[in-house]
Coordinates of C-alpha atoms and ligand atoms in Angstrom, one line a residue:
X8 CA 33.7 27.0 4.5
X9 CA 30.6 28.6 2.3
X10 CA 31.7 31.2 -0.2
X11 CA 30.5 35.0 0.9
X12 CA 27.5 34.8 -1.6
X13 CA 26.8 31.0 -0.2
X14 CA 26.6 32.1 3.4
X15 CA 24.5 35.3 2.7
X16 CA 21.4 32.7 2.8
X17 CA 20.0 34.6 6.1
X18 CA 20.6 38.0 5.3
X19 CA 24.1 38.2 6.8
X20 CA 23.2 37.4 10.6
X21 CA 24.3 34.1 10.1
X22 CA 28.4 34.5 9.2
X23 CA 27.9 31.0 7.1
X24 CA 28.7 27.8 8.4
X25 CA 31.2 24.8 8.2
X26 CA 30.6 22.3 5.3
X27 CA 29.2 19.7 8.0
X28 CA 26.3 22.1 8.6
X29 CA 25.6 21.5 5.1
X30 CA 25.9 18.0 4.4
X31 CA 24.0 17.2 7.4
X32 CA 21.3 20.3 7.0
X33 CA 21.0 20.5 3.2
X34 CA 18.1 18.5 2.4
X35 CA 17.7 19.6 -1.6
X36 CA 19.4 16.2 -2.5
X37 CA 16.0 14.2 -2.1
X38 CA 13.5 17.3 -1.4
X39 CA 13.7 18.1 -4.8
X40 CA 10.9 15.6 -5.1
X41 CA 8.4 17.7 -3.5
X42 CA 9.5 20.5 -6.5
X43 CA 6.0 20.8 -8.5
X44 CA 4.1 20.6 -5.1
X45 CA 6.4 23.9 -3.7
X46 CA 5.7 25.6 -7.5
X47 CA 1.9 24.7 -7.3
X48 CA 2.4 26.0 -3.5
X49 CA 3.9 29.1 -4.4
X50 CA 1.6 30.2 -7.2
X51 CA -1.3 29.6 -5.1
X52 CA 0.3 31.9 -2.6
X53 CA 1.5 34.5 -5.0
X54 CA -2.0 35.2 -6.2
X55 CA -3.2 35.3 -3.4
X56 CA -1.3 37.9 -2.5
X57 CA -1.8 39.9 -5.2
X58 CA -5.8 39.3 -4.7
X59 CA -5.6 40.2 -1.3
X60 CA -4.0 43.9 -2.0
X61 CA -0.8 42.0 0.4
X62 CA 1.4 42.9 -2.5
X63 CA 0.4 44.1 -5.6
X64 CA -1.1 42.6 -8.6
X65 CA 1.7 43.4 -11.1
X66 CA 4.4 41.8 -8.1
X67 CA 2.7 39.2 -8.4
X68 CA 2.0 38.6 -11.7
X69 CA 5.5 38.6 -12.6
X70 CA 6.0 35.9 -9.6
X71 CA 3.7 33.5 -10.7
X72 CA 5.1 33.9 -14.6
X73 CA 8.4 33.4 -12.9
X74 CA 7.6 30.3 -11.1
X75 CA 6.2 29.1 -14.4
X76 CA 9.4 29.6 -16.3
X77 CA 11.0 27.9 -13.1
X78 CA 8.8 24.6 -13.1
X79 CA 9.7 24.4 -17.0
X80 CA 13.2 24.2 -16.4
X81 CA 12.8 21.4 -13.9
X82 CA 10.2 19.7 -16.0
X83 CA 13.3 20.4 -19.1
X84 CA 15.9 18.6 -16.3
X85 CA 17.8 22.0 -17.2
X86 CA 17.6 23.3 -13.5
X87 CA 20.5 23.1 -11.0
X88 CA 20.0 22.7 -7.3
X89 CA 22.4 23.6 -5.7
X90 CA 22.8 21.9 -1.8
X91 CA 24.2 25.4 -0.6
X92 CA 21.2 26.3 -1.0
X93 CA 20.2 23.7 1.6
X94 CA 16.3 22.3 0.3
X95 CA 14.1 22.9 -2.4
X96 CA 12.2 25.8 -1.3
X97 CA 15.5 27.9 -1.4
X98 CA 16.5 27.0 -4.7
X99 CA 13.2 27.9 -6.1
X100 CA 12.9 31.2 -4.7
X101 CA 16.7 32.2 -5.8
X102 CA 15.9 31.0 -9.8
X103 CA 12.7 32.8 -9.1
X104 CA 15.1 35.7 -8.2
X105 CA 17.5 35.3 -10.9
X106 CA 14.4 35.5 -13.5
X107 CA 12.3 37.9 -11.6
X108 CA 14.7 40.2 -9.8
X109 CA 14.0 41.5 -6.7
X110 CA 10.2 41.3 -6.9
X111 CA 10.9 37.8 -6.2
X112 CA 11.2 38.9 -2.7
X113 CA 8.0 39.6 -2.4
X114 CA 6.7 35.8 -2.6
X115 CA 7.3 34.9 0.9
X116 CA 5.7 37.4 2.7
X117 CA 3.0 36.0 5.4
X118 CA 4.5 32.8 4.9
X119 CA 7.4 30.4 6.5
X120 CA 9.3 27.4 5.2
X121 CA 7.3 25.5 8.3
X122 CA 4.0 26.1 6.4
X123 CA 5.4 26.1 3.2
X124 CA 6.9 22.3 3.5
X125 CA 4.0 21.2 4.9
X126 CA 1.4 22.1 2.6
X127 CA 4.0 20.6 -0.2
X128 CA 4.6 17.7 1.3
X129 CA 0.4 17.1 2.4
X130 CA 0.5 17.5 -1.8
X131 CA 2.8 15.3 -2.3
X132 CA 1.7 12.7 -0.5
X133 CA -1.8 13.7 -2.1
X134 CA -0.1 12.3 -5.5
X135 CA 1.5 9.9 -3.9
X136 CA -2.2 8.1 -2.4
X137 CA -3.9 8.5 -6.2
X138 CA -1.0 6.7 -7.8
X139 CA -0.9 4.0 -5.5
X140 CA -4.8 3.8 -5.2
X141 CA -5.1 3.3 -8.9
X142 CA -2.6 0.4 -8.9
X143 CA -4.7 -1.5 -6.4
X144 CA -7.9 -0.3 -7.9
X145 CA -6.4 -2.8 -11.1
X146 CA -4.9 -5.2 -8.8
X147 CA -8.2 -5.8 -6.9
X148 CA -9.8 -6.4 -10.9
X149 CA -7.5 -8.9 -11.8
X150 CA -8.3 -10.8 -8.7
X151 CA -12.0 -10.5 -9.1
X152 CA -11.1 -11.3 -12.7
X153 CA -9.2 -14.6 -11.6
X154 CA -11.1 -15.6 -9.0
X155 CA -14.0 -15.8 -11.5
X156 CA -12.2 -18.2 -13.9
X157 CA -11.4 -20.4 -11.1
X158 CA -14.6 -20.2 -8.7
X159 CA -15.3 -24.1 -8.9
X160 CA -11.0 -24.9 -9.3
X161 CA -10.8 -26.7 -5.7
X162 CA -7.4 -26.5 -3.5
X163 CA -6.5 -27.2 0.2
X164 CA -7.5 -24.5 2.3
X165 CA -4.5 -25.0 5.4
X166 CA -4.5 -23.6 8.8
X167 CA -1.5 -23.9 10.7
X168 CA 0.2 -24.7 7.0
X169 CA -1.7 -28.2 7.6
X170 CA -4.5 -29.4 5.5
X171 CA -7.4 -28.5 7.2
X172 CA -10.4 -28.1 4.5
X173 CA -11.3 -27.7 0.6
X174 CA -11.5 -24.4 -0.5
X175 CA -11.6 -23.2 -4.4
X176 CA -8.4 -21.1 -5.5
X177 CA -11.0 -18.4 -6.2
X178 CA -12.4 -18.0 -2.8
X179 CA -8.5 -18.1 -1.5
X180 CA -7.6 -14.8 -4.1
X181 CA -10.8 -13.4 -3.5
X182 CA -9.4 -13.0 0.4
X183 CA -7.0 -10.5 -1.0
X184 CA -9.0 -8.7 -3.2
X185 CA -10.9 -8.0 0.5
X186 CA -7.4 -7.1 1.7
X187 CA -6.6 -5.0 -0.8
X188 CA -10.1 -3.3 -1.2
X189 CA -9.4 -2.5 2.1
X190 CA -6.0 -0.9 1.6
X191 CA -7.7 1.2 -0.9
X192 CA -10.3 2.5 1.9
X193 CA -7.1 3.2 4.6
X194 CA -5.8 5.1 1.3
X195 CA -8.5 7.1 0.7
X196 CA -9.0 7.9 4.6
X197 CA -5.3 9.0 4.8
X198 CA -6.6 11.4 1.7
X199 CA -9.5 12.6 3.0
X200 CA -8.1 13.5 6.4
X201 CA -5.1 15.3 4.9
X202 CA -7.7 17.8 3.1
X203 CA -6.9 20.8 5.5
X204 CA -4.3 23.3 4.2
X205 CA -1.8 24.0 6.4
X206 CA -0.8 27.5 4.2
X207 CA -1.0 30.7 5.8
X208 CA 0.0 29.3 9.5
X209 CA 3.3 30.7 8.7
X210 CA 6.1 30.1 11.1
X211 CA 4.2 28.4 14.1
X212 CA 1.6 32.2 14.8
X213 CA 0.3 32.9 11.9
X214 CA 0.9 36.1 10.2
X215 CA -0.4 40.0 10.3
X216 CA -0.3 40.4 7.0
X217 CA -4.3 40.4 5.6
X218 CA -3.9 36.8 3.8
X219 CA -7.0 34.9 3.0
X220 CA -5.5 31.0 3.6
X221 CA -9.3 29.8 2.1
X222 CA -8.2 31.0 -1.3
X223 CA -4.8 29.6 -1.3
X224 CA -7.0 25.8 0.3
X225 CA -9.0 26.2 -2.7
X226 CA -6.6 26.7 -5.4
X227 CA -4.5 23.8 -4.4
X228 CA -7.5 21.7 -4.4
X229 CA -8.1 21.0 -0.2
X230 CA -11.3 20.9 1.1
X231 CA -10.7 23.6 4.2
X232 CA -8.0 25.0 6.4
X233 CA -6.5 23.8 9.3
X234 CA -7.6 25.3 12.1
X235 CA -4.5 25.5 14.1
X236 CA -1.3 27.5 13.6
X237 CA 0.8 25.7 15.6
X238 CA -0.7 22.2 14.7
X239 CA -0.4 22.8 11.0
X240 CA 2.9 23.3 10.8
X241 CA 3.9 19.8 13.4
X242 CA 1.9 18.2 11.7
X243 CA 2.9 14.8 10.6
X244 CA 0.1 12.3 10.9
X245 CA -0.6 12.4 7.3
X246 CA 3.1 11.4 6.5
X247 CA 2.4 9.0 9.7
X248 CA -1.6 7.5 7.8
X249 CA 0.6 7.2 4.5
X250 CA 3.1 4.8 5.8
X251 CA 0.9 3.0 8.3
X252 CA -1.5 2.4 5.3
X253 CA 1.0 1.4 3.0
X254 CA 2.9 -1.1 5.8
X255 CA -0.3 -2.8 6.1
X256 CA -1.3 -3.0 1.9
X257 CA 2.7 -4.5 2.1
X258 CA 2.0 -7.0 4.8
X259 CA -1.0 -8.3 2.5
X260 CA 1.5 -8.3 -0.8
X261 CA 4.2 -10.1 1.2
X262 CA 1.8 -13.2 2.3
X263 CA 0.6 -13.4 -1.1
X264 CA 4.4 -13.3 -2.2
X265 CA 5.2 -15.9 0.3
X266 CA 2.2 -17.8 -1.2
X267 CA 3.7 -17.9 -4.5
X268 CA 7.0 -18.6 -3.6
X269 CA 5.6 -21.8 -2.3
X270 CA 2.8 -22.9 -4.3
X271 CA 5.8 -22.7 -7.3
X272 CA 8.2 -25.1 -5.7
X273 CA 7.5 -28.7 -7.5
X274 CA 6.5 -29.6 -3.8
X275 CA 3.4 -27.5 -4.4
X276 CA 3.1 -27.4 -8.3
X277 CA -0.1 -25.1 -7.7
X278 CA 1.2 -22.7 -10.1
X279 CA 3.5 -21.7 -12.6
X280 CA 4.9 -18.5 -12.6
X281 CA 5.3 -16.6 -15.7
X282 CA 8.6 -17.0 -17.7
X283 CA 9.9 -13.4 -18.1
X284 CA 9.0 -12.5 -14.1
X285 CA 11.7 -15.4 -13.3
X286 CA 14.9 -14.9 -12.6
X287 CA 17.9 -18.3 -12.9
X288 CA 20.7 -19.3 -11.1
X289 CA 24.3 -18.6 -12.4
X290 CA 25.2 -22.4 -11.6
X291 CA 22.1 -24.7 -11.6
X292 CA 20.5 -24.7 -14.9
X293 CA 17.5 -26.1 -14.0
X294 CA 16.7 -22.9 -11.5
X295 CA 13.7 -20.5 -12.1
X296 CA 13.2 -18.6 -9.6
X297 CA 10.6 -16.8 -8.0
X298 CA 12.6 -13.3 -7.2
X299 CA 9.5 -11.2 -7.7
X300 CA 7.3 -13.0 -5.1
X301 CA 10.4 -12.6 -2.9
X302 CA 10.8 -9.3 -3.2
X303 CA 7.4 -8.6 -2.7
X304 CA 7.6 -10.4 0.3
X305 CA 11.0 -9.0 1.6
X306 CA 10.2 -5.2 0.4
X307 CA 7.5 -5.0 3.5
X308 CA 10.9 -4.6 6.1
X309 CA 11.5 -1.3 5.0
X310 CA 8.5 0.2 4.7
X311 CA 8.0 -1.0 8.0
X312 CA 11.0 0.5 9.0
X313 CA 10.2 3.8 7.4
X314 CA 6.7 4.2 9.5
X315 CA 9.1 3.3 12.7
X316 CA 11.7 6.0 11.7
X317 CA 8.9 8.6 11.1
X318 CA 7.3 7.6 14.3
X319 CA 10.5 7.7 16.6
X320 CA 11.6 11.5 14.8
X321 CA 8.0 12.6 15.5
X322 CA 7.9 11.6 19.3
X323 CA 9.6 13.4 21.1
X324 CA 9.5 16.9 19.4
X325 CA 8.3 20.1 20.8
X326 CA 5.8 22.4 19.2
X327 CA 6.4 23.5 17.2
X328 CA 8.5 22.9 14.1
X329 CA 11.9 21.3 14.7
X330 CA 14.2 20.6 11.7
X331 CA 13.9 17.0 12.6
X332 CA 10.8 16.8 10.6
X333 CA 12.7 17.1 7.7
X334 CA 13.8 13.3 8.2
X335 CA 10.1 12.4 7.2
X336 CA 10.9 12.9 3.3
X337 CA 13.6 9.9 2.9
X338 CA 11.3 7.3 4.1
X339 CA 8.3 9.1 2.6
X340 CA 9.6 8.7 -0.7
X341 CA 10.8 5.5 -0.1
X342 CA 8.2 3.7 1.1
X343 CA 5.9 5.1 -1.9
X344 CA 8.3 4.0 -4.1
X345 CA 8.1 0.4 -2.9
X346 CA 5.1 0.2 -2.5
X347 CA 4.2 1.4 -5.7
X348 CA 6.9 -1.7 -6.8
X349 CA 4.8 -4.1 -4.5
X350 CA 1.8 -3.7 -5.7
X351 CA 3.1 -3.3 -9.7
X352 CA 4.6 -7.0 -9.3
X353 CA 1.4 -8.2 -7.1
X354 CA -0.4 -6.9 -10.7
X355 CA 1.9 -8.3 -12.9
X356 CA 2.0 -11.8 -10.8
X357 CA -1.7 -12.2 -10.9
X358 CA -1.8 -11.8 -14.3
X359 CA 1.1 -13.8 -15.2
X360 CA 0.8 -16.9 -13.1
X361 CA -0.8 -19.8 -14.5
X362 CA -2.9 -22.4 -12.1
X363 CA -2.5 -25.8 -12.2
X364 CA -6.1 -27.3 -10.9
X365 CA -4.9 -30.9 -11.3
X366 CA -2.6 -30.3 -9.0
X367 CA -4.6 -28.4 -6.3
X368 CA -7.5 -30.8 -6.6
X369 CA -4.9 -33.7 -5.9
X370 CA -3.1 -31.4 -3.1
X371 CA -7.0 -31.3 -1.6
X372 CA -7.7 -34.8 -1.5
X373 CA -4.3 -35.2 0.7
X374 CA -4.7 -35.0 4.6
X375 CA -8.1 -36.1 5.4
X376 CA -9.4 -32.7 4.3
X377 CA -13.0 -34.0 4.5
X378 CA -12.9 -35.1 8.0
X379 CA -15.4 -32.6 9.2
X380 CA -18.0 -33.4 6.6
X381 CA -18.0 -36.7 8.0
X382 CA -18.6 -35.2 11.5
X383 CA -21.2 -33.1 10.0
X384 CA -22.9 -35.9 8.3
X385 CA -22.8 -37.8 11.7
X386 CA -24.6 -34.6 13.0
X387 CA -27.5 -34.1 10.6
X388 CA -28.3 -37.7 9.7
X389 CA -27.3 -39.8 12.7
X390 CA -28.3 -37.0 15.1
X391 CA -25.1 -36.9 16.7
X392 CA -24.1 -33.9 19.1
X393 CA -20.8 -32.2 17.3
X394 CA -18.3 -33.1 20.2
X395 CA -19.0 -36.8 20.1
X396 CA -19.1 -36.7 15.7
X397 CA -15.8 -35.1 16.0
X398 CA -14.1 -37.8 18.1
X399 CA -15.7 -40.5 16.4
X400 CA -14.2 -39.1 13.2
X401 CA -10.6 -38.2 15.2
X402 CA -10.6 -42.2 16.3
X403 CA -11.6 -43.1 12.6
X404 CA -8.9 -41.1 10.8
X405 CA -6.5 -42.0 13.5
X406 CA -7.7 -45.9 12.9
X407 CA -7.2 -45.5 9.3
X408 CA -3.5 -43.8 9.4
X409 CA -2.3 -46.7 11.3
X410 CA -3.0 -49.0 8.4
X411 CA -1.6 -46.5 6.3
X412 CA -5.0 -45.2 4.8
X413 CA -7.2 -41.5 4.5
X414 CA -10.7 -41.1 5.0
X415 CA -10.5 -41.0 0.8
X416 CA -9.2 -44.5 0.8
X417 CA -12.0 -45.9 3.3
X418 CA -14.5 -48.5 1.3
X419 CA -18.1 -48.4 2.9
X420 CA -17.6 -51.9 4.7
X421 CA -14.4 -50.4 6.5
X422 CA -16.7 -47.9 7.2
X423 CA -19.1 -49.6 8.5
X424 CA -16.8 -52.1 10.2
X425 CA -14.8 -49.1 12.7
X426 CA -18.9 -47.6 13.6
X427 CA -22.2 -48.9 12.4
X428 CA -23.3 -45.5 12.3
X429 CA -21.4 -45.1 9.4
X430 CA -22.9 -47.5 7.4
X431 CA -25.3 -45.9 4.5
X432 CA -22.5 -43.0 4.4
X433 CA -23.3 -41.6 0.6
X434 CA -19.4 -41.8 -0.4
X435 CA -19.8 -38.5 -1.8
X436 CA -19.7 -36.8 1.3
X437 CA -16.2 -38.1 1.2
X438 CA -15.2 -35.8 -1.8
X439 CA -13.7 -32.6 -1.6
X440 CA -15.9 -31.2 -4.5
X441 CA -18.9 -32.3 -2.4
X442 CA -17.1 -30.2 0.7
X443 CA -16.7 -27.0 -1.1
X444 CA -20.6 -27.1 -2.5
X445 CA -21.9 -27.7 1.0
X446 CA -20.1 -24.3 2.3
X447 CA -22.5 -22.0 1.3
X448 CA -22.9 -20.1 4.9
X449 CA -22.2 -16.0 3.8
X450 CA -18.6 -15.7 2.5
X451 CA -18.3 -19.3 2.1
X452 CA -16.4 -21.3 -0.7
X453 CA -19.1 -22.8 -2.1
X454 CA -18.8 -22.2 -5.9
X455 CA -21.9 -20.4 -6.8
X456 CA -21.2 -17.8 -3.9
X457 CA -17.4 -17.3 -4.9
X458 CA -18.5 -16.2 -8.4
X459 CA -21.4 -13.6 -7.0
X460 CA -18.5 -12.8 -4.8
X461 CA -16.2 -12.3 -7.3
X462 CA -18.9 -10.0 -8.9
X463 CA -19.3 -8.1 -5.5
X464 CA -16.2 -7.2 -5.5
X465 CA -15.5 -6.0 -8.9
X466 CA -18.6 -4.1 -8.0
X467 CA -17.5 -2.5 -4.5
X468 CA -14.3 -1.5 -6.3
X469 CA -15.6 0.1 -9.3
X470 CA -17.7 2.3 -6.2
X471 CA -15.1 3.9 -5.8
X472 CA -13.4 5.0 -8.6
X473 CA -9.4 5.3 -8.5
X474 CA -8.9 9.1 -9.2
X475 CA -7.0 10.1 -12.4
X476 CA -3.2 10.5 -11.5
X477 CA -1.4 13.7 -12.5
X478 CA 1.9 13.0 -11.8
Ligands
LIG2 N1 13.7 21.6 4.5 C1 13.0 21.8 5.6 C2 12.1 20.6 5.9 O1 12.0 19.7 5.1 C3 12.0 23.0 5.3 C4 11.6 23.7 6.5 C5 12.7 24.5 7.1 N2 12.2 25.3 8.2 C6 13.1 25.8 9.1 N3 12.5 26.5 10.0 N4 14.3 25.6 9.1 O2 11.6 20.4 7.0

């Protein structure tokens, strides 16, 4: 059972409940995140307030110089929360009180936890979208950045994880610089459409009290109000754009980790990943491995499971606010914290792994990759329609495999010997460097248009600059 003062909470109505109320309810455990955000909140408020002639300018004064003393004793780690005190708002306002005295009271008038969470948490995950952006803003960089050192660097392009055609390892990490540019665009739309205020829709009605929710909008650094009381505060689809965004920018990290984790093996050899991002075996001394890539790779389950979990609480709730809502901060937080740990090791990866072109160029060659340029050269210099090239090239390499040969390993006479029309065939066009130059159609791996790609995209990317992170 709460103490007298404990229970007191709700002015006395309430007689104070059992402890399960409170380690089920109390939410102040991981809401404390949202701390700065319910300060910056508050003082917006407070002035407000005090500008509006709702309380007056001395009242609030003193609050906001409160709150000020408050958020240094949290930024000092000297504050307390205390979970009787169930989430963070509470334990604000009852320092603020201890500070203040009684004036303190006057902070929440015209205003509800239910708008008062939301507008923190719309700030949070305001922080939360500039941090992660400017993380990708680097990643997407250092992929333009590598992708220019290795435009011309051929290695097998797969479909199906079978060799299908050359591609050069910078056209391949350019794809997830487009991937990731494109995370930082569902980023910024998640920011952009979370620019309304919820503050001043107070409980679920609004409020009679003369409060001028503009000002507060401005202050806090949104670009209007919403325009909804009820809306504002059940509002979750900017918790719901965060995570989706984010589950999609970790499906993109998790095929690149899955990429590294195999182009490491000795099977690959396409790369060697950096010493100090390795982790060994506690039996096989020869071990080095790829833990990074794996957990980029393995991280993407639960922040798909945090956008499910936020989804399923969201569903089936009544308008307007329902304390299930408060089950969006856990998997809020977490999944910015992975991903923020995603895309750091993505970063670090790219910058630590070192290529081994030998090895791609040899991984090329393998598995007929040029077939199709053979059918193509059927096309443009025997006149061949495609459909018959193609299964004149199918029969050749199918001729060849039975004696144990690739297209690679066909002299001109054998050439000539399985279809006349193949006689005269330049045997470049059996080279894989040959195949990559040829490829110049738009967004192609032909080198010259993966290095003015490369350039694009450091280009698109700098268009839209990462914003400077404040916490
Ligand atoms: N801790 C609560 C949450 O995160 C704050 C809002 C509480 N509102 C209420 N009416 N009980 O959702």
């Amino acid at each position: 059972m709460k103490s007298e003062s404990e229970s007191s909470l709700w002015g006395g109505w309430l007689t104070g409940g059992d402890s399960l109320l409170e380690e089920v309810n109390a939410s102040v455990r991981f809401d404390q995140r949202l701390a700065f955000q319910d300060i910056d909140g508050s003082v917006a408020h407070a002035e407000m307030l005090g500008e509006s002639g709702v309380i007056s300018a001395e009242d609030a004064q003193s609050i906001v110089a409160g709150l000020e003393k408050v958020r240094a004793e949290i930024g000092a780690g000297t504050f307390v929360f205390d979970p009787a005190l169930e989430d963070v708002h509470m334990n604000i306002e009852s320092r603020l009180r201890d500070i203040v005295g009684p004036v303190a009271g006057h902070l929440h008038t015209g205003r509800s936890r239910n708008d008062q969470v939301a507008v923190d948490a719309k700030l949070w995950v305001r922080d939360a979208v500039d941090r992660l952006d400017a993380l990708l803003a680097a990643t997407v960089d250092l992929l333009a950045e590598r992708a220019e050192t290795h435009h011309a660097d051929v290695m097998p392009g797969f479909t199906h994880l079978q060799c299908a055609q050359p591609v050069t390892i910078g056209h391949h990490l350019l794809a997830y610089g487009e991937m990731f540019l494109r995370d930082r665009d569902r980023l910024r739309d998640t920011r952009r459409r979370l620019g309304e205020s919820p503050l001043g829709a107070a409980a679920l009605a609004g409020t009679g009290y003369p409060i001028d929710p503009a000002a507060t909008a401005r202050r806090l650094g949104f670009d209007s109000i919403t325009r909804n009381s009820l809306d504002a505060v059940s509002d979750r689809d900017f918790v719901l754009d965060f995570l989706a965004a984010g589950a999609t920018l970790a499906v993109h990290a998790s095929r690149l980790g899955e990429e590294l984790v195999l182009w490491s093996t000795p099977q690959f050899g396409f790369v060697v990943l950096p010493e100090d991002l390795c982790a060994g075996s506690s039996i096989m001394p020869q071990k080095r491995n790829p833990d990074l890539p794996e957990l980029m790779r393995a991280k993407s389950g639960r922040v798909f499971g945090n956008l499910m979990a936020v989804l399923t609480v969201m569903k089936g709730l009544p308008l307007a606010y329902s304390r299930d809502m408060q089950e969006d901060k856990e998997a809020l937080f977490d999944s910015a914290d992975q991903l923020e740990l995603i895309v750091r090791s993505t970063a670090a990866m790219l910058r630590g792994i070192t290529f081994v072109p030998e090895r791609t160029r040899a991984a090329a060659e393998l598995g007929n990759t040029v077939a199709t340029d053979l059918a193509d050269w059927l096309v443009t210099e025997r006149g061949l329609p495609f459909r018959e090239a193609h299964s004149v090239v199918g029969g050749l390499v199918k001729w060849l495999g039975v004696q144990g040969l690739e297209l690679r390993d066909a002299t001109a006479a054998r050439l000539a010997d399985f279809d006349a029309r193949l006689a005269g065939l330049p045997a470049e066009v059996l080279t894989v460097d040959h195949a990559v130059r040829r490829r110049r159609s738009p967004g192609g791996t032909a080198p010259e248009l993966v290095l003015a790609a490369a350039r694009e995209l450091r280009r698109r990317n700098a268009a839209q600059p990462a914003r400077p992170t404040t916490r």
